[in-house]
């Protein structure tokens, strides 16, 4: 696969260009996907990949909490996949699946930056093809278990449902705080583990319970609305009573100790309104870097 960017000093690269940013040398592959065709409330997720990449240029690669740096790790950023709002979400999913399959075939680690959550269907399908008995850790305020939201089975609100039906992956959903009775029935039917935000905040769920709900191979899909809106205000549907930054980091650290994280994505960050605080762009970039530091520090042990 070819990295087609020519300008080595630009926002096209995650954390800027370096000698090991070429595809062949890289261990980590960033796939930015710009699409928001099925968004139903506030839009702006199509602008997020570019905004996050640009914000990442201001990151220090060293993580003080982990005492670890990605500086020597090869990180290649692929060409932005831009889709019109009118594009069928199924086509976006298929393209994402195709590109993720190639990344995995080349034994590299995929990171998908969206965009809306329907994009994740494709990347999870690709991982499920390579890794048997895959679990999906979904960090999210919403279950995305609607059968066909507004008649579209490839909707952002149907991401988990469609993925389960096409891959048989086991889902564990963390941070949920918006759900209806029909979806609860569907969760039981599909044996989806739900860890509600209020129970986590009230310490009725331990991190160890979440870890134990997962199989050995794990794909991490992170919708930024899992966080409290005070941390990530820029998202389509910001639900109150969300999780805190340090809790999410602690959770991922613990999972990475005992499970094999095979890929991850960050979805539903919105970067549309110039009046919105830009710190969400930077926070999203920092979060991606931190998650990668967690994963790769554990991989070298």
Coordinates of N, CA and C in Angstrom, one line a residue, residues 66-291:
X66 N 2.9 6.9 31.4 CA 3.4 5.6 31.1 C 4.9 5.5 31.0
X67 N 5.5 6.7 31.0 CA 7.0 6.8 30.8 C 7.4 6.1 29.5
X68 N 6.7 6.4 28.4 CA 6.9 5.7 27.2 C 6.6 6.6 26.0
X69 N 7.3 6.4 24.9 CA 7.2 7.2 23.7 C 7.0 6.4 22.5
X70 N 6.2 6.9 21.5 CA 6.1 6.3 20.2 C 7.0 6.9 19.2
X71 N 8.0 7.7 19.7 CA 8.9 8.4 18.8 C 9.6 7.5 17.8
X72 N 10.0 6.3 18.3 CA 10.7 5.4 17.4 C 9.8 4.4 16.7
X73 N 8.5 4.5 16.9 CA 7.6 3.6 16.3 C 7.2 4.2 14.9
X74 N 7.1 3.4 13.9 CA 6.7 3.8 12.6 C 5.2 4.0 12.6
X75 N 4.8 5.3 12.3 CA 3.3 5.6 12.2 C 3.1 6.2 10.8
X76 N 2.4 5.4 10.0 CA 2.1 5.9 8.6 C 0.6 6.3 8.6
X77 N 0.4 7.5 8.0 CA -1.0 8.0 7.8 C -1.4 7.9 6.4
X78 N -2.4 7.1 6.1 CA -2.9 6.9 4.8 C -3.7 8.1 4.2
X79 N -3.9 8.1 3.0 CA -4.7 9.1 2.3 C -6.1 9.2 2.9
X80 N -6.5 10.4 3.2 CA -7.8 10.7 3.7 C -8.9 10.1 2.8
X81 N -9.8 9.2 3.3 CA -10.9 8.7 2.6 C -12.1 9.7 2.8
X82 N -12.4 10.4 1.8 CA -13.5 11.4 1.9 C -14.7 11.0 1.2
X83 N -15.8 11.0 1.9 CA -17.1 10.6 1.3 C -18.1 11.7 1.4
X84 N -18.9 11.9 0.4 CA -20.0 12.8 0.4 C -21.0 12.4 1.4
X85 N -21.7 13.4 2.0 CA -22.8 13.1 2.9 C -23.9 12.2 2.3
X86 N -24.0 12.3 0.9 CA -25.0 11.6 0.2 C -24.6 10.2 -0.2
X87 N -23.3 9.8 0.1 CA -22.8 8.5 -0.2 C -23.5 7.5 0.7
X88 N -23.9 6.3 0.1 CA -24.5 5.2 0.9 C -23.5 4.7 1.9
X89 N -24.0 4.6 3.1 CA -23.1 4.2 4.2 C -22.5 2.8 4.0
X90 N -23.3 2.0 3.3 CA -22.8 0.6 3.0 C -21.5 0.7 2.2
X91 N -21.4 1.6 1.2 CA -20.2 1.7 0.4 C -19.0 2.2 1.3
X92 N -19.3 3.1 2.2 CA -18.2 3.6 3.1 C -17.7 2.4 4.0
X93 N -18.6 1.6 4.5 CA -18.3 0.4 5.3 C -17.4 -0.5 4.5
X94 N -17.8 -0.8 3.3 CA -17.1 -1.8 2.4 C -15.7 -1.2 2.1
X95 N -15.5 0.0 1.9 CA -14.2 0.6 1.6 C -13.3 0.5 2.8
X96 N -13.9 0.9 4.0 CA -13.1 0.8 5.2 C -12.7 -0.6 5.5
X97 N -13.6 -1.6 5.3 CA -13.3 -3.0 5.4 C -12.1 -3.4 4.5
X98 N -12.2 -3.0 3.3 CA -11.1 -3.4 2.3 C -9.8 -2.9 2.7
X99 N -9.7 -1.6 3.1 CA -8.4 -1.0 3.5 C -7.9 -1.6 4.8
X100 N -8.8 -1.9 5.8 CA -8.4 -2.5 7.0 C -7.9 -3.9 6.8
X101 N -8.5 -4.6 5.9 CA -8.1 -6.0 5.6 C -6.6 -6.0 5.1
X102 N -6.3 -5.0 4.2 CA -5.0 -4.9 3.7 C -4.0 -4.6 4.8
X103 N -4.3 -3.7 5.7 CA -3.4 -3.3 6.8 C -3.1 -4.6 7.6
X104 N -4.1 -5.3 7.9 CA -4.0 -6.5 8.7 C -3.2 -7.6 8.0
X105 N -3.4 -7.7 6.7 CA -2.7 -8.7 5.9 C -1.2 -8.4 5.9
X106 N -0.9 -7.1 6.0 CA 0.5 -6.7 6.0 C 1.1 -6.7 7.5
X107 N 0.3 -7.3 8.4 CA 0.7 -7.4 9.8 C 1.1 -6.1 10.5
X108 N 0.2 -5.1 10.2 CA 0.3 -3.8 10.8 C -0.9 -3.6 11.7
X109 N -0.8 -2.6 12.5 CA -1.8 -2.3 13.5 C -2.7 -1.1 13.0
X110 N -4.0 -1.4 12.8 CA -4.9 -0.4 12.3 C -5.5 0.6 13.3
X111 N -5.5 1.9 13.0 CA -6.2 2.9 13.8 C -7.1 3.7 12.8
X112 N -8.4 3.6 13.0 CA -9.3 4.3 12.1 C -9.8 5.6 12.9
X113 N -9.7 6.7 12.2 CA -10.2 8.0 12.7 C -11.4 8.4 11.9
X114 N -12.6 8.5 12.6 CA -13.8 9.0 11.9 C -14.1 10.4 12.3
X115 N -15.1 10.9 11.8 CA -16.2 10.2 11.1 C -17.2 9.6 12.1
X116 N -18.4 9.2 11.5 CA -19.5 8.7 12.3 C -19.2 7.2 12.6
X117 N -20.1 6.7 13.5 CA -19.8 5.3 14.0 C -20.1 4.2 13.1
X118 N -20.9 4.4 12.0 CA -21.1 3.3 11.1 C -19.8 2.8 10.4
X119 N -18.8 3.7 10.3 CA -17.5 3.4 9.7 C -16.9 2.1 10.4
X120 N -17.2 2.0 11.7 CA -16.6 0.9 12.5 C -17.0 -0.5 12.1
X121 N -18.2 -0.6 11.4 CA -18.6 -1.9 11.0 C -17.6 -2.5 10.1
X122 N -17.0 -1.7 9.2 CA -16.1 -2.3 8.2 C -14.8 -2.7 8.9
X123 N -14.2 -1.9 9.7 CA -12.9 -2.2 10.4 C -13.1 -3.4 11.3
X124 N -14.2 -3.5 12.0 CA -14.4 -4.7 12.9 C -14.6 -5.9 12.1
X125 N -15.4 -5.9 11.0 CA -15.5 -7.0 10.1 C -14.2 -7.5 9.6
X126 N -13.3 -6.6 9.3 CA -12.0 -7.0 8.8 C -11.2 -7.7 9.9
X127 N -11.2 -7.2 11.1 CA -10.5 -7.8 12.2 C -11.1 -9.2 12.6
X128 N -12.5 -9.3 12.5 CA -13.1 -10.5 12.8 C -12.7 -11.6 11.8
X129 N -12.4 -11.2 10.6 CA -12.0 -12.2 9.6 C -10.6 -12.8 9.9
X130 N -9.8 -11.9 10.5 CA -8.4 -12.4 10.8 C -8.3 -13.0 12.2
X131 N -9.0 -12.5 13.2 CA -8.9 -13.0 14.5 C -10.2 -13.7 15.0
X132 N -10.0 -15.0 15.3 CA -11.2 -15.8 15.7 C -11.6 -15.4 17.1
X133 N -12.9 -15.6 17.4 CA -13.4 -15.4 18.7 C -13.1 -13.9 19.2
X134 N -13.4 -13.0 18.3 CA -13.1 -11.6 18.6 C -14.1 -11.0 19.5
X135 N -13.6 -10.2 20.5 CA -14.5 -9.4 21.3 C -14.4 -7.9 20.9
X136 N -15.4 -7.2 21.0 CA -15.4 -5.7 20.8 C -15.7 -5.0 22.1
X137 N -14.8 -4.1 22.5 CA -15.0 -3.2 23.6 C -15.5 -1.9 23.0
X138 N -16.8 -1.6 23.3 CA -17.4 -0.4 22.7 C -17.5 0.6 23.9
X139 N -16.8 1.6 23.8 CA -16.9 2.7 24.8 C -17.8 3.8 24.2
X140 N -19.0 4.0 24.8 CA -20.0 4.7 24.1 C -21.1 5.1 25.1
X141 N -21.8 6.2 24.8 CA -23.0 6.5 25.6 C -24.2 5.8 25.1
X142 N -24.2 5.3 23.8 CA -25.3 4.6 23.2 C -24.9 3.2 22.8
X143 N -25.9 2.3 22.7 CA -25.6 0.9 22.4 C -25.4 0.7 20.9
X144 N -26.0 1.5 20.1 CA -26.0 1.3 18.6 C -26.5 -0.1 18.2
X145 N -27.5 -0.5 18.9 CA -28.1 -1.8 18.7 C -29.5 -1.8 18.0
X146 N -29.8 -0.7 17.3 CA -31.0 -0.6 16.5 C -30.8 -1.4 15.3
X147 N -31.9 -2.2 15.0 CA -31.8 -3.1 13.8 C -31.6 -2.4 12.5
X148 N -32.3 -1.3 12.3 CA -32.2 -0.5 11.1 C -32.7 0.9 11.4
X149 N -31.8 1.7 11.9 CA -32.3 3.0 12.4 C -32.7 3.9 11.2
X150 N -33.9 4.4 11.2 CA -34.5 5.2 10.1 C -34.4 4.4 8.8
X151 N -34.6 3.1 8.9 CA -34.6 2.3 7.7 C -33.2 1.9 7.2
X152 N -32.2 2.3 7.8 CA -30.8 2.0 7.3 C -30.1 1.1 8.3
X153 N -29.8 -0.1 7.8 CA -29.1 -1.1 8.6 C -27.6 -0.8 8.8
X154 N -27.1 0.2 8.0 CA -25.7 0.6 8.1 C -25.7 2.0 8.8
X155 N -26.6 2.3 9.6 CA -26.7 3.6 10.3 C -25.7 3.6 11.5
X156 N -25.3 4.8 11.9 CA -24.4 4.9 13.1 C -25.1 4.3 14.3
X157 N -26.4 4.3 14.3 CA -27.2 3.8 15.5 C -27.4 2.3 15.4
X158 N -26.9 1.7 14.3 CA -27.1 0.3 14.1 C -25.7 -0.4 14.0
X159 N -24.6 0.3 14.4 CA -23.3 -0.2 14.2 C -23.1 -1.6 14.9
X160 N -23.5 -1.6 16.2 CA -23.2 -2.9 16.9 C -24.1 -4.0 16.4
X161 N -25.4 -3.7 16.2 CA -26.3 -4.7 15.7 C -25.8 -5.3 14.4
X162 N -25.5 -4.5 13.4 CA -25.0 -5.0 12.1 C -23.7 -5.8 12.3
X163 N -22.8 -5.3 13.1 CA -21.5 -6.0 13.3 C -21.7 -7.4 13.9
X164 N -22.6 -7.4 14.9 CA -22.8 -8.7 15.6 C -23.4 -9.7 14.6
X165 N -24.4 -9.2 13.8 CA -25.1 -10.1 12.9 C -24.1 -10.6 11.8
X166 N -23.1 -9.9 11.4 CA -22.2 -10.2 10.3 C -20.9 -10.8 10.7
X167 N -20.6 -10.8 12.0 CA -19.3 -11.3 12.5 C -19.4 -12.3 13.7
X168 N -20.5 -12.2 14.4 CA -20.7 -13.0 15.6 C -19.8 -12.6 16.7
X169 N -19.2 -11.4 16.6 CA -18.3 -10.8 17.6 C -19.1 -10.6 18.9
X170 N -18.4 -10.8 20.0 CA -19.0 -10.6 21.3 C -18.7 -9.1 21.8
X171 N -19.8 -8.4 22.1 CA -19.7 -7.0 22.4 C -19.8 -6.8 24.0
X172 N -18.9 -5.9 24.5 CA -19.0 -5.4 25.8 C -19.1 -3.9 25.7
X173 N -20.2 -3.3 26.2 CA -20.4 -1.9 26.0 C -20.3 -1.2 27.3
X174 N -19.5 -0.1 27.3 CA -19.1 0.6 28.6 C -19.5 2.0 28.5
X175 N -20.2 2.6 29.5 CA -20.5 4.0 29.5 C -21.9 4.3 29.0
X176 N -22.7 3.2 28.8 CA -24.0 3.4 28.3 C -24.9 4.2 29.2
X177 N -25.6 5.2 28.6 CA -26.6 6.0 29.4 C -27.7 6.5 28.6
X178 N -28.0 5.9 27.5 CA -29.2 6.2 26.7 C -29.6 4.9 26.0
X179 N -30.8 4.4 26.4 CA -31.2 3.0 25.9 C -32.7 2.9 26.0
X180 N -33.3 2.1 25.2 CA -34.8 1.8 25.3 C -35.0 0.3 25.6
X181 N -36.3 0.0 25.9 CA -36.6 -1.4 26.3 C -36.3 -2.4 25.2
X182 N -36.6 -2.0 23.9 CA -36.4 -2.9 22.8 C -34.9 -3.3 22.7
X183 N -34.1 -2.3 22.8 CA -32.7 -2.5 22.7 C -32.1 -3.4 23.9
X184 N -32.7 -3.2 25.0 CA -32.3 -4.1 26.2 C -32.6 -5.5 25.8
X185 N -33.8 -5.8 25.2 CA -34.1 -7.1 24.8 C -33.1 -7.6 23.8
X186 N -32.7 -6.8 22.8 CA -31.7 -7.2 21.8 C -30.4 -7.5 22.4
X187 N -30.0 -6.7 23.4 CA -28.7 -6.9 24.1 C -28.7 -8.3 24.8
X188 N -29.8 -8.6 25.4 CA -29.9 -9.9 26.1 C -29.9 -11.1 25.0
X189 N -30.6 -10.9 23.9 CA -30.6 -11.9 22.9 C -29.2 -12.1 22.3
X190 N -28.5 -11.1 22.1 CA -27.1 -11.2 21.5 C -26.0 -11.4 22.5
X191 N -26.4 -11.5 23.8 CA -25.5 -11.7 24.9 C -24.4 -10.6 25.0
X192 N -24.9 -9.4 24.7 CA -24.1 -8.2 24.8 C -24.0 -7.8 26.3
X193 N -22.8 -7.6 26.8 CA -22.6 -7.1 28.1 C -22.6 -5.6 28.2
X194 N -23.5 -5.1 29.0 CA -23.7 -3.6 29.2 C -23.2 -3.2 30.5
X195 N -22.3 -2.2 30.6 CA -21.9 -1.6 31.8 C -22.3 -0.2 31.8
X196 N -23.4 0.1 32.5 CA -24.0 1.5 32.5 C -23.1 2.5 33.2
X197 N -23.1 3.7 32.7 CA -22.3 4.8 33.2 C -22.6 5.0 34.7
X198 N -23.9 5.0 35.1 CA -24.2 5.3 36.5 C -23.7 4.3 37.4
X199 N -23.7 3.0 37.0 CA -23.2 1.9 37.8 C -21.7 2.0 38.0
X200 N -21.0 2.5 36.9 CA -19.5 2.7 37.0 C -19.2 3.8 37.9
X201 N -19.9 4.9 37.8 CA -19.7 6.1 38.6 C -20.0 5.8 40.1
X202 N -21.0 5.0 40.3 CA -21.4 4.6 41.7 C -20.6 3.4 42.2
X203 N -19.6 3.0 41.4 CA -18.7 1.9 41.8 C -19.4 0.5 42.0
X204 N -20.4 0.3 41.2 CA -21.1 -1.0 41.2 C -20.5 -2.0 40.2
X205 N -19.7 -1.4 39.3 CA -19.0 -2.3 38.3 C -17.5 -2.1 38.6
X206 N -16.7 -3.1 38.7 CA -15.3 -3.1 38.7 C -14.7 -3.2 37.4
X207 N -13.5 -2.6 37.2 CA -12.8 -2.8 35.9 C -12.5 -4.2 35.6
X208 N -12.3 -5.0 36.6 CA -12.0 -6.4 36.4 C -13.2 -7.2 35.8
X209 N -14.4 -6.7 36.1 CA -15.6 -7.4 35.5 C -15.6 -7.1 34.0
X210 N -15.2 -5.9 33.6 CA -15.2 -5.6 32.2 C -14.1 -6.4 31.5
X211 N -13.0 -6.5 32.1 CA -11.9 -7.3 31.5 C -12.3 -8.7 31.3
X212 N -12.9 -9.3 32.3 CA -13.4 -10.7 32.3 C -14.5 -11.0 31.3
X213 N -15.2 -9.9 30.8 CA -16.3 -10.1 29.9 C -15.7 -10.3 28.4
X214 N -14.4 -10.0 28.2 CA -13.8 -10.0 26.9 C -13.1 -11.3 26.6
X215 N -13.1 -11.7 25.3 CA -12.2 -12.8 24.9 C -10.8 -12.3 24.7
X216 N -9.9 -13.2 24.3 CA -8.5 -12.8 24.3 C -8.2 -11.7 23.3
X217 N -8.7 -11.8 22.0 CA -8.5 -10.8 21.0 C -9.6 -9.7 21.1
X218 N -9.2 -8.5 21.2 CA -10.1 -7.4 21.4 C -9.9 -6.3 20.4
X219 N -11.1 -5.8 19.8 CA -11.1 -4.6 19.0 C -11.7 -3.5 19.9
X220 N -11.1 -2.3 19.9 CA -11.6 -1.2 20.7 C -12.2 -0.2 19.8
X221 N -13.5 0.1 20.0 CA -14.2 1.2 19.3 C -14.6 2.2 20.3
X222 N -14.2 3.4 20.1 CA -14.4 4.5 21.0 C -15.2 5.6 20.4
X223 N -16.4 5.8 20.9 CA -17.2 7.0 20.5 C -16.9 8.0 21.6
X224 N -16.5 9.2 21.2 CA -16.1 10.2 22.2 C -17.2 10.6 23.2
X225 N -18.5 10.3 22.8 CA -19.6 10.7 23.7 C -19.6 9.7 25.0
X226 N -18.7 8.8 25.0 CA -18.6 8.0 26.3 C -18.1 8.9 27.4
X227 N -17.4 9.9 27.0 CA -16.9 10.9 28.0 C -18.0 11.8 28.5
X228 N -17.8 12.3 29.7 CA -18.7 13.4 30.1 C -18.5 14.6 29.1
X229 N -19.6 15.3 28.8 CA -19.5 16.5 27.9 C -18.5 17.6 28.4
X230 N -18.2 17.6 29.6 CA -17.2 18.6 30.1 C -15.8 18.3 29.6
X231 N -15.6 17.0 29.1 CA -14.3 16.6 28.6 C -14.3 16.7 27.1
X232 N -15.4 16.2 26.5 CA -15.5 16.2 25.0 C -16.9 16.8 24.7
X233 N -17.0 18.2 24.7 CA -18.2 18.8 24.3 C -18.6 18.7 22.8
X234 N -17.6 18.5 22.0 CA -17.8 18.5 20.5 C -18.1 17.1 20.0
X235 N -19.4 16.7 20.2 CA -19.9 15.4 19.7 C -21.3 15.6 19.3
X236 N -21.8 14.8 18.5 CA -23.2 14.9 17.9 C -24.3 14.9 19.0
X237 N -24.2 13.9 19.9 CA -25.2 13.8 21.0 C -24.5 13.7 22.3
X238 N -24.2 14.8 22.9 CA -23.4 14.8 24.2 C -24.4 14.4 25.4
X239 N -24.2 13.3 25.9 CA -25.1 12.8 27.0 C -24.4 13.2 28.4
X240 N -25.2 13.7 29.3 CA -24.6 14.0 30.6 C -24.3 12.8 31.4
X241 N -23.5 12.9 32.5 CA -23.2 11.8 33.4 C -22.3 10.8 32.7
X242 N -21.3 11.3 31.9 CA -20.4 10.5 31.2 C -19.2 10.1 32.1
X243 N -18.3 9.3 31.5 CA -17.1 8.8 32.2 C -16.0 9.9 32.1
X244 N -15.1 9.8 33.0 CA -13.9 10.7 33.1 C -12.7 10.1 32.3
X245 N -11.8 11.0 32.0 CA -10.6 10.7 31.2 C -9.8 9.6 31.9
X246 N -9.5 9.8 33.2 CA -8.6 8.9 33.8 C -9.2 7.5 34.0
X247 N -10.6 7.4 34.1 CA -11.2 6.1 34.2 C -11.0 5.3 32.9
X248 N -11.2 6.0 31.8 CA -11.1 5.4 30.5 C -9.6 4.9 30.3
X249 N -8.7 5.7 30.6 CA -7.3 5.3 30.5 C -7.0 4.1 31.4
X250 N -7.4 4.2 32.6 CA -7.2 3.0 33.6 C -7.8 1.7 33.0
X251 N -9.0 1.9 32.4 CA -9.7 0.7 31.9 C -8.9 0.1 30.7
X252 N -8.4 0.9 29.8 CA -7.7 0.5 28.6 C -6.3 -0.1 29.1
X253 N -5.7 0.5 30.0 CA -4.4 0.0 30.6 C -4.6 -1.5 31.1
X254 N -5.7 -1.6 31.9 CA -5.9 -3.0 32.5 C -6.3 -4.0 31.4
X255 N -7.1 -3.6 30.4 CA -7.4 -4.5 29.3 C -6.2 -4.9 28.6
X256 N -5.3 -4.0 28.3 CA -4.1 -4.2 27.5 C -3.1 -5.2 28.2
X257 N -3.2 -5.2 29.5 CA -2.3 -6.1 30.3 C -2.7 -7.6 30.1
X258 N -4.0 -7.8 29.9 CA -4.5 -9.2 29.9 C -5.0 -9.7 28.5
X259 N -5.3 -8.7 27.6 CA -5.9 -9.1 26.3 C -5.0 -8.6 25.2
X260 N -5.3 -9.1 24.0 CA -4.6 -8.6 22.8 C -5.4 -7.7 22.0
X261 N -5.1 -6.4 22.1 CA -5.9 -5.4 21.4 C -5.4 -5.4 19.9
X262 N -6.2 -5.7 19.0 CA -5.8 -5.9 17.6 C -6.0 -4.7 16.7
X263 N -6.7 -3.7 17.2 CA -7.0 -2.5 16.4 C -7.9 -1.6 17.2
X264 N -8.0 -0.4 16.8 CA -9.0 0.5 17.4 C -9.4 1.7 16.6
X265 N -10.5 2.3 16.9 CA -10.9 3.5 16.2 C -11.4 4.5 17.2
X266 N -11.5 5.7 16.7 CA -12.0 6.9 17.5 C -13.1 7.5 16.6
X267 N -14.3 7.6 17.1 CA -15.4 8.0 16.2 C -16.2 9.1 16.9
X268 N -17.0 9.8 16.1 CA -18.1 10.7 16.6 C -17.6 12.0 17.2
X269 N -16.3 12.3 17.0 CA -15.8 13.7 17.4 C -16.3 14.6 16.3
X270 N -16.8 15.8 16.7 CA -17.3 16.8 15.8 C -16.4 18.0 15.8
X271 N -16.1 18.5 14.6 CA -15.2 19.7 14.6 C -15.8 20.7 13.5
X272 N -17.0 21.0 13.7 CA -17.7 21.8 12.7 C -17.8 23.3 13.0
X273 N -18.2 23.6 14.2 CA -18.5 25.0 14.6 C -17.2 25.7 15.1
X274 N -16.8 26.7 14.4 CA -15.5 27.4 14.8 C -15.6 28.0 16.2
X275 N -16.9 28.2 16.7 CA -17.0 28.8 18.1 C -16.8 27.7 19.2
X276 N -16.9 26.4 18.8 CA -16.6 25.4 19.8 C -15.2 25.4 20.2
X277 N -14.9 25.0 21.4 CA -13.5 25.0 21.9 C -12.6 24.0 21.1
X278 N -11.5 24.4 20.6 CA -10.6 23.6 19.8 C -9.9 22.5 20.7
X279 N -10.0 22.6 22.0 CA -9.3 21.7 22.8 C -9.8 20.2 22.6
X280 N -11.0 20.1 22.1 CA -11.5 18.7 21.8 C -10.7 18.0 20.7
X281 N -10.3 18.8 19.7 CA -9.4 18.3 18.6 C -8.1 17.8 19.2
X282 N -7.5 18.6 20.1 CA -6.2 18.2 20.7 C -6.4 17.0 21.7
X283 N -7.5 17.0 22.4 CA -7.8 15.9 23.3 C -8.0 14.6 22.6
X284 N -8.6 14.7 21.4 CA -8.8 13.4 20.6 C -7.5 12.9 20.1
X285 N -6.6 13.8 19.7 CA -5.3 13.4 19.2 C -4.4 12.9 20.3
X286 N -4.5 13.5 21.5 CA -3.8 13.0 22.7 C -4.3 11.7 23.1
X287 N -5.6 11.5 23.0 CA -6.2 10.2 23.4 C -5.7 9.1 22.5
X288 N -5.6 9.3 21.2 CA -5.1 8.3 20.3 C -3.7 8.0 20.6
X289 N -2.8 9.0 20.8 CA -1.4 8.8 21.1 C -1.3 7.9 22.4
X290 N -2.1 8.3 23.4 CA -2.0 7.6 24.7 C -2.5 6.2 24.6
X291 N -3.5 5.9 23.9 CA -4.0 4.5 23.7 C -2.9 3.7 23.0

